[in-house]
């Protein structure tokens, strides 16, 4: 590993999303696969997200054949993998390079257990992720038997963790996920693959958000099926602190690349179309 940025444990902690005031706009997180677009283009795109006031980038180390993702994100991961140069070490070097230039944007790293972490020492990998400058970590498909070790190693490294639960998860599961969230709690709005939305709309999640509040002081972010400004506003109406846009963001990158456009500028237009309007 290269010599990376200052370890997270020595950096002043900063929230991913400010707890929203009643009636205020929610924060915004966007998901992208590292390597789609290629990392040099992604660097310009990330700096643009910071300029535009996006709160969080969920940056995934690409992995194949995710059973929880729909076709848009699966195609994106395959493009990144086929290009090469976006394994965990590459992505950490990318974060170490870009993170010092960000004034507002936070980066939550998403890494799949089997593809990126299984063959590494968990404590060493967590320290490397923190040292790179990642602001938080979400491990995809972490075996339940390793959950306690993950929380312990992340705390030791000073690295906040993103936890997840579904709207239909048992109350005890929701409470545990909320209690362990130190970066933010990702509330999955609909059981299924990414890109699918809850039938009753995101605003109907209000009771679930209220129930989760009893178990955490960390922000609550809602994802799955969020693709427009209206969806973001509906997430805000649920009382959640932030909306997470995944498939729609990845699709915007895909369209720009297929059309031969400047990906960063095309994505800027997408960002401006979904950012919640400020309240008076």
PDB file of C-alpha atoms in Angstrom:
ATOM      1  CA  UNK A   1       0.000   0.000   0.000  1.00  0.00           C
ATOM      2  CA  UNK A   2       1.154   3.570  -0.661  1.00  0.00           C
ATOM      3  CA  UNK A   3       1.596   6.035   2.145  1.00  0.00           C
ATOM      4  CA  UNK A   4      -1.929   7.349   2.482  1.00  0.00           C
ATOM      5  CA  UNK A   5      -3.641  10.286   4.112  1.00  0.00           C
ATOM      6  CA  UNK A   6      -3.941  11.067   7.803  1.00  0.00           C
ATOM      7  CA  UNK A   7      -5.729   8.211   9.590  1.00  0.00           C
ATOM      8  CA  UNK A   8      -9.377   8.782  10.332  1.00  0.00           C
ATOM      9  CA  UNK A   9      -8.721   8.424  14.045  1.00  0.00           C
ATOM     10  CA  UNK A  10      -6.712  11.669  14.000  1.00  0.00           C
ATOM     11  CA  UNK A  11      -9.154  13.657  11.835  1.00  0.00           C
ATOM     12  CA  UNK A  12     -11.939  15.710  13.362  1.00  0.00           C
ATOM     13  CA  UNK A  13     -15.161  13.772  12.781  1.00  0.00           C
ATOM     14  CA  UNK A  14     -17.730  15.396  10.533  1.00  0.00           C
ATOM     15  CA  UNK A  15     -21.322  14.287   9.995  1.00  0.00           C
ATOM     16  CA  UNK A  16     -22.360  12.754   6.695  1.00  0.00           C
ATOM     17  CA  UNK A  17     -25.696  14.521   6.868  1.00  0.00           C
ATOM     18  CA  UNK A  18     -26.930  17.224   9.200  1.00  0.00           C
ATOM     19  CA  UNK A  19     -30.009  16.114  11.101  1.00  0.00           C
ATOM     20  CA  UNK A  20     -32.706  17.899   9.157  1.00  0.00           C
ATOM     21  CA  UNK A  21     -35.056  20.388  10.720  1.00  0.00           C
ATOM     22  CA  UNK A  22     -38.801  19.811  10.239  1.00  0.00           C
ATOM     23  CA  UNK A  23     -39.737  20.978   6.760  1.00  0.00           C
ATOM     24  CA  UNK A  24     -36.111  21.376   5.691  1.00  0.00           C
ATOM     25  CA  UNK A  25     -34.645  19.634   2.644  1.00  0.00           C
ATOM     26  CA  UNK A  26     -32.994  16.239   3.130  1.00  0.00           C
ATOM     27  CA  UNK A  27     -29.360  15.592   2.371  1.00  0.00           C
ATOM     28  CA  UNK A  28     -28.287  13.765  -0.761  1.00  0.00           C
ATOM     29  CA  UNK A  29     -26.041  10.754  -1.314  1.00  0.00           C
ATOM     30  CA  UNK A  30     -25.140   9.323  -4.710  1.00  0.00           C
ATOM     31  CA  UNK A  31     -23.847   5.833  -5.463  1.00  0.00           C
ATOM     32  CA  UNK A  32     -21.227   5.096  -8.132  1.00  0.00           C
ATOM     33  CA  UNK A  33     -18.884   2.239  -8.928  1.00  0.00           C
ATOM     34  CA  UNK A  34     -15.206   3.166  -8.857  1.00  0.00           C
ATOM     35  CA  UNK A  35     -13.902   2.754 -12.396  1.00  0.00           C
ATOM     36  CA  UNK A  36     -17.195   3.643 -14.082  1.00  0.00           C
ATOM     37  CA  UNK A  37     -16.357   6.205 -15.339  1.00  0.00           C
ATOM     38  CA  UNK A  38     -12.591   5.503 -15.412  1.00  0.00           C
ATOM     39  CA  UNK A  39     -10.779   6.790 -12.339  1.00  0.00           C
ATOM     40  CA  UNK A  40      -9.211   9.883 -14.014  1.00  0.00           C
ATOM     41  CA  UNK A  41     -12.675  11.005 -15.145  1.00  0.00           C
ATOM     42  CA  UNK A  42     -14.187  10.007 -11.812  1.00  0.00           C
ATOM     43  CA  UNK A  43     -11.770  12.342 -10.051  1.00  0.00           C
ATOM     44  CA  UNK A  44     -13.147  15.349 -11.936  1.00  0.00           C
ATOM     45  CA  UNK A  45     -16.674  14.116 -11.288  1.00  0.00           C
ATOM     46  CA  UNK A  46     -16.077  13.785  -7.541  1.00  0.00           C
ATOM     47  CA  UNK A  47     -14.661  17.309  -7.346  1.00  0.00           C
ATOM     48  CA  UNK A  48     -17.760  18.508  -9.186  1.00  0.00           C
ATOM     49  CA  UNK A  49     -20.022  16.785  -6.656  1.00  0.00           C
ATOM     50  CA  UNK A  50     -18.229  18.713  -3.923  1.00  0.00           C
ATOM     51  CA  UNK A  51     -18.759  21.985  -5.795  1.00  0.00           C
ATOM     52  CA  UNK A  52     -22.465  21.240  -6.241  1.00  0.00           C
ATOM     53  CA  UNK A  53     -23.027  20.569  -2.543  1.00  0.00           C
ATOM     54  CA  UNK A  54     -23.742  16.836  -2.653  1.00  0.00           C
ATOM     55  CA  UNK A  55     -23.349  15.475   0.860  1.00  0.00           C
ATOM     56  CA  UNK A  56     -22.088  11.944   0.309  1.00  0.00           C
ATOM     57  CA  UNK A  57     -20.680   9.688  -2.375  1.00  0.00           C
ATOM     58  CA  UNK A  58     -21.196   5.980  -1.796  1.00  0.00           C
ATOM     59  CA  UNK A  59     -18.203   4.705  -3.743  1.00  0.00           C
ATOM     60  CA  UNK A  60     -18.195   0.972  -4.425  1.00  0.00           C
ATOM     61  CA  UNK A  61     -15.204  -1.198  -5.127  1.00  0.00           C
ATOM     62  CA  UNK A  62     -16.763  -2.952  -8.151  1.00  0.00           C
ATOM     63  CA  UNK A  63     -17.675  -6.601  -7.794  1.00  0.00           C
ATOM     64  CA  UNK A  64     -19.497  -8.941 -10.184  1.00  0.00           C
ATOM     65  CA  UNK A  65     -22.950 -10.468 -10.150  1.00  0.00           C
ATOM     66  CA  UNK A  66     -24.411  -8.740  -7.106  1.00  0.00           C
ATOM     67  CA  UNK A  67     -27.672 -10.433  -6.156  1.00  0.00           C
ATOM     68  CA  UNK A  68     -28.983  -7.242  -4.539  1.00  0.00           C
ATOM     69  CA  UNK A  69     -28.415  -4.982  -7.546  1.00  0.00           C
ATOM     70  CA  UNK A  70     -30.506  -4.482 -10.631  1.00  0.00           C
ATOM     71  CA  UNK A  71     -29.210  -4.546 -14.223  1.00  0.00           C
ATOM     72  CA  UNK A  72     -28.020  -0.921 -14.289  1.00  0.00           C
ATOM     73  CA  UNK A  73     -25.581  -1.280 -11.409  1.00  0.00           C
ATOM     74  CA  UNK A  74     -24.541  -4.764 -12.507  1.00  0.00           C
ATOM     75  CA  UNK A  75     -23.620  -3.426 -15.971  1.00  0.00           C
ATOM     76  CA  UNK A  76     -21.667  -0.604 -14.352  1.00  0.00           C
ATOM     77  CA  UNK A  77     -19.683  -2.993 -12.167  1.00  0.00           C
ATOM     78  CA  UNK A  78     -18.896  -5.166 -15.180  1.00  0.00           C
ATOM     79  CA  UNK A  79     -17.645  -2.159 -17.182  1.00  0.00           C
ATOM     80  CA  UNK A  80     -15.382  -1.154 -14.292  1.00  0.00           C
ATOM     81  CA  UNK A  81     -14.053  -4.682 -13.845  1.00  0.00           C
ATOM     82  CA  UNK A  82     -13.441  -5.129 -17.560  1.00  0.00           C
ATOM     83  CA  UNK A  83     -11.409  -1.910 -17.657  1.00  0.00           C
ATOM     84  CA  UNK A  84      -9.247  -3.078 -14.735  1.00  0.00           C
ATOM     85  CA  UNK A  85      -7.458  -0.844 -12.262  1.00  0.00           C
ATOM     86  CA  UNK A  86     -10.265  -0.577  -9.708  1.00  0.00           C
ATOM     87  CA  UNK A  87      -9.514  -3.164  -7.040  1.00  0.00           C
ATOM     88  CA  UNK A  88      -9.492  -2.218  -3.358  1.00  0.00           C
ATOM     89  CA  UNK A  89      -5.915  -0.898  -3.389  1.00  0.00           C
ATOM     90  CA  UNK A  90      -6.610   1.195  -6.509  1.00  0.00           C
ATOM     91  CA  UNK A  91      -9.748   2.654  -4.969  1.00  0.00           C
ATOM     92  CA  UNK A  92      -7.994   3.495  -1.693  1.00  0.00           C
ATOM     93  CA  UNK A  93      -5.221   5.258  -3.607  1.00  0.00           C
ATOM     94  CA  UNK A  94      -7.930   7.175  -5.486  1.00  0.00           C
ATOM     95  CA  UNK A  95      -9.615   8.255  -2.242  1.00  0.00           C
ATOM     96  CA  UNK A  96      -6.270   9.278  -0.731  1.00  0.00           C
ATOM     97  CA  UNK A  97      -5.628  11.465  -3.770  1.00  0.00           C
ATOM     98  CA  UNK A  98      -9.002  13.189  -3.969  1.00  0.00           C
ATOM     99  CA  UNK A  99     -10.124  13.385  -0.328  1.00  0.00           C
ATOM    100  CA  UNK A 100      -7.868  16.313   0.733  1.00  0.00           C
ATOM    101  CA  UNK A 101      -9.432  18.464  -2.004  1.00  0.00           C
ATOM    102  CA  UNK A 102     -13.011  18.034  -0.778  1.00  0.00           C
ATOM    103  CA  UNK A 103     -14.594  20.758   1.313  1.00  0.00           C
ATOM    104  CA  UNK A 104     -18.044  19.257   1.875  1.00  0.00           C
ATOM    105  CA  UNK A 105     -18.491  15.859   0.215  1.00  0.00           C
ATOM    106  CA  UNK A 106     -18.047  12.748   2.370  1.00  0.00           C
ATOM    107  CA  UNK A 107     -17.019   9.392   0.914  1.00  0.00           C
ATOM    108  CA  UNK A 108     -18.521   6.166   2.202  1.00  0.00           C
ATOM    109  CA  UNK A 109     -16.677   3.174   0.801  1.00  0.00           C
ATOM    110  CA  UNK A 110     -18.741   0.126  -0.110  1.00  0.00           C
ATOM    111  CA  UNK A 111     -16.718  -3.087  -0.308  1.00  0.00           C
ATOM    112  CA  UNK A 112     -18.052  -6.585  -0.918  1.00  0.00           C
ATOM    113  CA  UNK A 113     -16.828  -9.079   1.655  1.00  0.00           C
ATOM    114  CA  UNK A 114     -16.130 -11.978  -0.690  1.00  0.00           C
ATOM    115  CA  UNK A 115     -14.640  -9.964  -3.553  1.00  0.00           C
ATOM    116  CA  UNK A 116     -12.536  -7.371  -1.705  1.00  0.00           C
ATOM    117  CA  UNK A 117     -12.051  -8.322   1.954  1.00  0.00           C
ATOM    118  CA  UNK A 118     -12.347 -12.059   2.524  1.00  0.00           C
ATOM    119  CA  UNK A 119      -8.695 -12.767   1.766  1.00  0.00           C
ATOM    120  CA  UNK A 120      -7.353  -9.885   3.869  1.00  0.00           C
ATOM    121  CA  UNK A 121      -6.949  -9.445   7.572  1.00  0.00           C
ATOM    122  CA  UNK A 122     -10.042  -7.488   8.580  1.00  0.00           C
ATOM    123  CA  UNK A 123      -8.250  -5.238  11.069  1.00  0.00           C
ATOM    124  CA  UNK A 124      -5.467  -4.419   8.605  1.00  0.00           C
ATOM    125  CA  UNK A 125      -7.920  -3.727   5.798  1.00  0.00           C
ATOM    126  CA  UNK A 126     -10.016  -1.478   8.020  1.00  0.00           C
ATOM    127  CA  UNK A 127      -6.956   0.532   9.042  1.00  0.00           C
ATOM    128  CA  UNK A 128      -5.982   0.899   5.381  1.00  0.00           C
ATOM    129  CA  UNK A 129      -9.452   2.137   4.494  1.00  0.00           C
ATOM    130  CA  UNK A 130      -9.368   4.669   7.332  1.00  0.00           C
ATOM    131  CA  UNK A 131      -5.849   5.777   6.426  1.00  0.00           C
ATOM    132  CA  UNK A 132      -6.899   6.393   2.822  1.00  0.00           C
ATOM    133  CA  UNK A 133      -9.338   9.032   4.030  1.00  0.00           C
ATOM    134  CA  UNK A 134     -12.642   7.231   3.631  1.00  0.00           C
ATOM    135  CA  UNK A 135     -15.216   8.829   5.900  1.00  0.00           C
ATOM    136  CA  UNK A 136     -17.206   5.663   6.426  1.00  0.00           C
ATOM    137  CA  UNK A 137     -17.439   1.995   5.491  1.00  0.00           C
ATOM    138  CA  UNK A 138     -20.274  -0.244   4.369  1.00  0.00           C
ATOM    139  CA  UNK A 139     -19.375  -3.921   3.945  1.00  0.00           C
ATOM    140  CA  UNK A 140     -21.672  -5.748   1.557  1.00  0.00           C
ATOM    141  CA  UNK A 141     -22.627  -9.340   2.439  1.00  0.00           C
ATOM    142  CA  UNK A 142     -20.580  -9.457   5.628  1.00  0.00           C
ATOM    143  CA  UNK A 143     -21.103 -12.847   7.330  1.00  0.00           C
ATOM    144  CA  UNK A 144     -23.111 -12.319  10.520  1.00  0.00           C
ATOM    145  CA  UNK A 145     -20.473 -14.141  12.581  1.00  0.00           C
ATOM    146  CA  UNK A 146     -18.012 -11.323  11.708  1.00  0.00           C
ATOM    147  CA  UNK A 147     -20.305  -8.420  12.534  1.00  0.00           C
ATOM    148  CA  UNK A 148     -18.924  -7.865  16.037  1.00  0.00           C
ATOM    149  CA  UNK A 149     -15.325  -8.017  14.793  1.00  0.00           C
ATOM    150  CA  UNK A 150     -16.158  -5.508  12.053  1.00  0.00           C
ATOM    151  CA  UNK A 151     -17.621  -3.051  14.543  1.00  0.00           C
ATOM    152  CA  UNK A 152     -14.653  -3.469  16.885  1.00  0.00           C
ATOM    153  CA  UNK A 153     -11.984  -3.015  14.196  1.00  0.00           C
ATOM    154  CA  UNK A 154     -13.794  -0.007  12.727  1.00  0.00           C
ATOM    155  CA  UNK A 155     -14.057   1.643  16.135  1.00  0.00           C
ATOM    156  CA  UNK A 156     -10.367   0.982  16.783  1.00  0.00           C
ATOM    157  CA  UNK A 157      -9.484   2.602  13.442  1.00  0.00           C
ATOM    158  CA  UNK A 158     -11.770   5.583  14.058  1.00  0.00           C
ATOM    159  CA  UNK A 159     -13.784   4.675  10.984  1.00  0.00           C
ATOM    160  CA  UNK A 160     -17.567   5.232  11.151  1.00  0.00           C
ATOM    161  CA  UNK A 161     -19.703   2.418   9.789  1.00  0.00           C
ATOM    162  CA  UNK A 162     -22.828   2.416   7.661  1.00  0.00           C
ATOM    163  CA  UNK A 163     -25.381  -0.179   8.711  1.00  0.00           C
ATOM    164  CA  UNK A 164     -28.440  -1.291   6.789  1.00  0.00           C
ATOM    165  CA  UNK A 165     -31.932  -2.605   7.393  1.00  0.00           C
ATOM    166  CA  UNK A 166     -35.104  -3.069   5.400  1.00  0.00           C
ATOM    167  CA  UNK A 167     -38.449  -1.488   6.085  1.00  0.00           C
ATOM    168  CA  UNK A 168     -39.788  -5.024   6.591  1.00  0.00           C
ATOM    169  CA  UNK A 169     -36.927  -6.208   8.805  1.00  0.00           C
ATOM    170  CA  UNK A 170     -38.033  -7.485  12.232  1.00  0.00           C
ATOM    171  CA  UNK A 171     -38.080  -4.732  14.880  1.00  0.00           C
ATOM    172  CA  UNK A 172     -35.126  -6.272  16.717  1.00  0.00           C
ATOM    173  CA  UNK A 173     -33.066  -6.299  13.509  1.00  0.00           C
ATOM    174  CA  UNK A 174     -33.935  -2.679  12.804  1.00  0.00           C
ATOM    175  CA  UNK A 175     -33.055  -1.662  16.340  1.00  0.00           C
ATOM    176  CA  UNK A 176     -29.696  -3.418  16.187  1.00  0.00           C
ATOM    177  CA  UNK A 177     -28.803  -1.849  12.842  1.00  0.00           C
ATOM    178  CA  UNK A 178     -29.767   1.594  14.121  1.00  0.00           C
ATOM    179  CA  UNK A 179     -27.813   1.193  17.346  1.00  0.00           C
ATOM    180  CA  UNK A 180     -24.631   0.200  15.488  1.00  0.00           C
ATOM    181  CA  UNK A 181     -24.749   2.956  12.850  1.00  0.00           C
ATOM    182  CA  UNK A 182     -21.959   5.443  13.467  1.00  0.00           C
ATOM    183  CA  UNK A 183     -21.831   6.999   9.983  1.00  0.00           C
ATOM    184  CA  UNK A 184     -25.488   6.648   9.027  1.00  0.00           C
ATOM    185  CA  UNK A 185     -28.231   4.057   8.884  1.00  0.00           C
ATOM    186  CA  UNK A 186     -29.172   3.011   5.339  1.00  0.00           C
ATOM    187  CA  UNK A 187     -32.868   2.219   5.350  1.00  0.00           C
ATOM    188  CA  UNK A 188     -33.636   0.117   2.276  1.00  0.00           C
ATOM    189  CA  UNK A 189     -37.056   1.261   1.169  1.00  0.00           C
ATOM    190  CA  UNK A 190     -38.070  -1.860  -0.704  1.00  0.00           C
ATOM    191  CA  UNK A 191     -37.055  -5.499  -0.485  1.00  0.00           C
ATOM    192  CA  UNK A 192     -35.706  -6.441  -3.901  1.00  0.00           C
ATOM    193  CA  UNK A 193     -33.018  -5.288  -6.271  1.00  0.00           C
ATOM    194  CA  UNK A 194     -31.686  -1.748  -6.478  1.00  0.00           C
ATOM    195  CA  UNK A 195     -33.771   0.550  -8.627  1.00  0.00           C
ATOM    196  CA  UNK A 196     -37.097  -0.703  -7.298  1.00  0.00           C
ATOM    197  CA  UNK A 197     -39.343   1.585  -5.262  1.00  0.00           C
ATOM    198  CA  UNK A 198     -41.849   0.955  -2.464  1.00  0.00           C
ATOM    199  CA  UNK A 199     -45.392   0.658  -3.751  1.00  0.00           C
ATOM    200  CA  UNK A 200     -46.813   3.209  -1.313  1.00  0.00           C
ATOM    201  CA  UNK A 201     -44.073   5.765  -1.993  1.00  0.00           C
ATOM    202  CA  UNK A 202     -41.182   6.942   0.151  1.00  0.00           C
ATOM    203  CA  UNK A 203     -43.231   9.335   2.284  1.00  0.00           C
ATOM    204  CA  UNK A 204     -45.083   6.296   3.661  1.00  0.00           C
ATOM    205  CA  UNK A 205     -41.895   5.283   5.503  1.00  0.00           C
ATOM    206  CA  UNK A 206     -42.519   7.941   8.149  1.00  0.00           C
ATOM    207  CA  UNK A 207     -43.479   5.516  10.926  1.00  0.00           C
ATOM    208  CA  UNK A 208     -40.449   3.330  10.281  1.00  0.00           C
ATOM    209  CA  UNK A 209     -38.172   6.372  10.411  1.00  0.00           C
ATOM    210  CA  UNK A 210     -39.804   7.493  13.651  1.00  0.00           C
ATOM    211  CA  UNK A 211     -39.357   4.048  15.197  1.00  0.00           C
ATOM    212  CA  UNK A 212     -35.676   3.939  14.200  1.00  0.00           C
ATOM    213  CA  UNK A 213     -35.034   7.321  15.806  1.00  0.00           C
ATOM    214  CA  UNK A 214     -35.511   5.718  19.203  1.00  0.00           C
ATOM    215  CA  UNK A 215     -32.387   3.622  18.656  1.00  0.00           C
ATOM    216  CA  UNK A 216     -29.856   5.986  17.078  1.00  0.00           C
ATOM    217  CA  UNK A 217     -28.531   9.517  17.084  1.00  0.00           C
ATOM    218  CA  UNK A 218     -26.937   8.938  13.679  1.00  0.00           C
ATOM    219  CA  UNK A 219     -28.580  10.192  10.475  1.00  0.00           C
ATOM    220  CA  UNK A 220     -31.077   7.981   8.675  1.00  0.00           C
ATOM    221  CA  UNK A 221     -30.791   7.801   4.885  1.00  0.00           C
ATOM    222  CA  UNK A 222     -33.326   6.130   2.589  1.00  0.00           C
ATOM    223  CA  UNK A 223     -32.434   4.417  -0.671  1.00  0.00           C
ATOM    224  CA  UNK A 224     -33.892   2.163  -3.399  1.00  0.00           C
ATOM    225  CA  UNK A 225     -36.222   3.643  -5.982  1.00  0.00           C
ATOM    226  CA  UNK A 226     -35.060   7.229  -5.429  1.00  0.00           C
ATOM    227  CA  UNK A 227     -34.417   8.768  -8.839  1.00  0.00           C
ATOM    228  CA  UNK A 228     -35.965  12.256  -9.098  1.00  0.00           C
ATOM    229  CA  UNK A 229     -36.195  15.457  -7.091  1.00  0.00           C
ATOM    230  CA  UNK A 230     -39.771  14.490  -6.262  1.00  0.00           C
ATOM    231  CA  UNK A 231     -38.528  11.206  -4.813  1.00  0.00           C
ATOM    232  CA  UNK A 232     -35.927  13.075  -2.752  1.00  0.00           C
ATOM    233  CA  UNK A 233     -38.649  15.370  -1.444  1.00  0.00           C
ATOM    234  CA  UNK A 234     -40.803  12.356  -0.578  1.00  0.00           C
ATOM    235  CA  UNK A 235     -37.897  10.898   1.418  1.00  0.00           C
ATOM    236  CA  UNK A 236     -37.707  14.213   3.236  1.00  0.00           C
ATOM    237  CA  UNK A 237     -41.424  13.991   3.951  1.00  0.00           C
ATOM    238  CA  UNK A 238     -40.796  10.672   5.703  1.00  0.00           C
ATOM    239  CA  UNK A 239     -38.591  12.490   8.212  1.00  0.00           C
ATOM    240  CA  UNK A 240     -35.368  10.840   7.021  1.00  0.00           C
ATOM    241  CA  UNK A 241     -32.193  12.911   6.987  1.00  0.00           C
ATOM    242  CA  UNK A 242     -31.064  12.020   3.477  1.00  0.00           C
ATOM    243  CA  UNK A 243     -31.973  10.322   0.233  1.00  0.00           C
ATOM    244  CA  UNK A 244     -29.665   7.897  -1.566  1.00  0.00           C
ATOM    245  CA  UNK A 245     -29.771   7.723  -5.370  1.00  0.00           C
ATOM    246  CA  UNK A 246     -28.131   4.650  -6.868  1.00  0.00           C
ATOM    247  CA  UNK A 247     -29.411   3.206 -10.132  1.00  0.00           C
ATOM    248  CA  UNK A 248     -30.517   6.561 -11.548  1.00  0.00           C
ATOM    249  CA  UNK A 249     -27.071   8.044 -10.890  1.00  0.00           C
ATOM    250  CA  UNK A 250     -25.289   5.082 -12.473  1.00  0.00           C
ATOM    251  CA  UNK A 251     -27.665   5.255 -15.447  1.00  0.00           C
ATOM    252  CA  UNK A 252     -26.782   8.924 -15.948  1.00  0.00           C
ATOM    253  CA  UNK A 253     -23.113   7.967 -16.216  1.00  0.00           C
ATOM    254  CA  UNK A 254     -23.979   5.139 -18.603  1.00  0.00           C
ATOM    255  CA  UNK A 255     -25.988   7.444 -20.893  1.00  0.00           C
ATOM    256  CA  UNK A 256     -23.227  10.033 -21.003  1.00  0.00           C
ATOM    257  CA  UNK A 257     -20.570   7.463 -21.857  1.00  0.00           C
ATOM    258  CA  UNK A 258     -22.725   5.814 -24.526  1.00  0.00           C
ATOM    259  CA  UNK A 259     -23.405   9.211 -26.119  1.00  0.00           C
ATOM    260  CA  UNK A 260     -19.744  10.265 -26.030  1.00  0.00           C
ATOM    261  CA  UNK A 261     -20.532  13.270 -23.829  1.00  0.00           C
ATOM    262  CA  UNK A 262     -18.388  14.956 -21.219  1.00  0.00           C
ATOM    263  CA  UNK A 263     -19.352  12.677 -18.326  1.00  0.00           C
ATOM    264  CA  UNK A 264     -18.652  15.228 -15.603  1.00  0.00           C
ATOM    265  CA  UNK A 265     -20.753  17.969 -17.175  1.00  0.00           C
ATOM    266  CA  UNK A 266     -23.557  15.594 -18.102  1.00  0.00           C
ATOM    267  CA  UNK A 267     -23.573  14.315 -14.539  1.00  0.00           C
ATOM    268  CA  UNK A 268     -23.617  17.887 -13.226  1.00  0.00           C
ATOM    269  CA  UNK A 269     -26.905  18.371 -15.065  1.00  0.00           C
ATOM    270  CA  UNK A 270     -28.255  15.213 -13.438  1.00  0.00           C
ATOM    271  CA  UNK A 271     -27.159  16.366  -9.981  1.00  0.00           C
ATOM    272  CA  UNK A 272     -28.835  19.731 -10.410  1.00  0.00           C
ATOM    273  CA  UNK A 273     -32.032  17.992 -11.491  1.00  0.00           C
ATOM    274  CA  UNK A 274     -32.262  15.963  -8.276  1.00  0.00           C
ATOM    275  CA  UNK A 275     -30.823  18.238  -5.591  1.00  0.00           C
ATOM    276  CA  UNK A 276     -33.625  19.248  -3.232  1.00  0.00           C
ATOM    277  CA  UNK A 277     -34.682  22.831  -3.637  1.00  0.00           C
ATOM    278  CA  UNK A 278     -33.706  25.030  -0.655  1.00  0.00           C
ATOM    279  CA  UNK A 279     -36.519  26.197   1.568  1.00  0.00           C
ATOM    280  CA  UNK A 280     -37.230  29.874   1.985  1.00  0.00           C
TER     281      UNK A 280
END
